[in-house]
XYZ file of C-alpha atoms in Angstrom:
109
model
C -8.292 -44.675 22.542
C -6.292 -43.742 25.585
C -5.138 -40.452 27.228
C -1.974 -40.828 25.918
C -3.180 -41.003 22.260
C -5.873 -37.656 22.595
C -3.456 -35.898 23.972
C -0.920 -37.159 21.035
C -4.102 -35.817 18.847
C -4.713 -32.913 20.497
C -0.646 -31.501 20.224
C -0.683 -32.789 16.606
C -4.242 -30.581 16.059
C -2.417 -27.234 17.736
C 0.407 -28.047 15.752
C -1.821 -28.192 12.046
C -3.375 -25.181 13.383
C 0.189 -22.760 14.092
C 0.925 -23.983 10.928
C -2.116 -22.632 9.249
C -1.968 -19.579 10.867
C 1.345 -19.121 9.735
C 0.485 -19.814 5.955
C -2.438 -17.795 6.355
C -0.272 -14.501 7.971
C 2.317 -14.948 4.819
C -0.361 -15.024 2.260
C -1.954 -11.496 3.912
C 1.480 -10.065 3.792
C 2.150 -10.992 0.305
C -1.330 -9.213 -0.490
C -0.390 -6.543 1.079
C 3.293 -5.968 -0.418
C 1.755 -6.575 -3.743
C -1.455 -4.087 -3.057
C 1.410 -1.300 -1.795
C 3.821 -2.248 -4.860
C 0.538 -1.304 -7.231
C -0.538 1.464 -5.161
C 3.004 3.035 -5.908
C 3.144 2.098 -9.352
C -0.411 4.238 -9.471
C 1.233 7.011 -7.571
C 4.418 7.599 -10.232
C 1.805 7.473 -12.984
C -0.496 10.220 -11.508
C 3.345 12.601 -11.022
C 4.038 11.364 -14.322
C 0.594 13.158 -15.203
C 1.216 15.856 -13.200
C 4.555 16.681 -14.624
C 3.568 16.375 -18.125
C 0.462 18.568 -17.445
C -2.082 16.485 -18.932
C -3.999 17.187 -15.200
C -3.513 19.669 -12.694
C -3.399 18.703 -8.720
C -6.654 20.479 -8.341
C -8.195 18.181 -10.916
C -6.824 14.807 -9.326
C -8.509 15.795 -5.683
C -11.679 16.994 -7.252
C -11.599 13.329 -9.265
C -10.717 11.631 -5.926
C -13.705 13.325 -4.087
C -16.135 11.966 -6.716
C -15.141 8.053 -6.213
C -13.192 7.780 -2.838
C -15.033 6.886 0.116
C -14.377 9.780 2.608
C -11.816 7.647 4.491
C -10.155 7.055 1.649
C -10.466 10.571 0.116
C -8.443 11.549 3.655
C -5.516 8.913 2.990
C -5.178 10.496 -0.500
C -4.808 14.015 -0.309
C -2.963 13.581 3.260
C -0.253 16.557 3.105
C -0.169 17.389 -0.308
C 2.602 19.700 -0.463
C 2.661 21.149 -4.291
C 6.217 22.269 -5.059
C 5.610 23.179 -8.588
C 2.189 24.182 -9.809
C 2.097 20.637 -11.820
C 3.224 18.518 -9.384
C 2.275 17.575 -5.876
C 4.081 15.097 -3.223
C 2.988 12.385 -0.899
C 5.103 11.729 2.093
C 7.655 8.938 1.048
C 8.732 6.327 3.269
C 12.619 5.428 3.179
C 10.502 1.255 2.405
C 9.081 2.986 -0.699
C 11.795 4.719 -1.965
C 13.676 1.195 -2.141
C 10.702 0.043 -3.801
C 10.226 2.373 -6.105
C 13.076 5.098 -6.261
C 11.902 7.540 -8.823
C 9.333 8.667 -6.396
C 11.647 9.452 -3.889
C 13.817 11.429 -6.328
C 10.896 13.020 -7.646
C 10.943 16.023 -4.722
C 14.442 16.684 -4.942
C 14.008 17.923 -8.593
């Protein structure tokens, strides 16, 4: 085998390896479009609940402190802002509000 052809090799190996990379970074952000997508699907069900009073805000953080990790617990009850006392808001991003645009509306009611 001569220079010419390891080194032929050796681009063809980089290039099988970009390529890889790439399929690999598209399957993680399909994971993680679908993982947000269910998280807000979860979050209109718990307002949903909220609204309909079948649990109260307090209830859902006490729940959340008994099977969150701590880290997690933190992420969840992040600025709770209760406007009515059956019903508490998340932050919305303007990304999730496209996704999912009853949450967004929900604060403006």
């Amino acid at each position: 085998m001569t220079a010419a052809d390891l080194e032929k090799l050796r681009a063809r190996e980089a290039q099988i390896k970009r390529r890889i990379a790439e399929i690999q970074a598209k399957q993680k952000s399909a994971d993680r479009k679908q993982r947000t997508a269910r998280l807000i699907r979860w979050g209109i069900v718990i307002e949903a609940m909220f609204r309909a009073g079948k649990i109260e805000p307090s209830e859902w953080v006490e729940q959340c402190r008994e099977v969150l990790s701590a880290r997690d617990f933190a992420i969840a009850t992040a600025e709770i802002h209760p406007s009515l006392p059956s019903e508490a808001h998340l932050p919305v991003s303007p990304a999730e509000k496209q996704c999912a645009p009853a949450v967004g509306n929900a604060s403006a009611g």
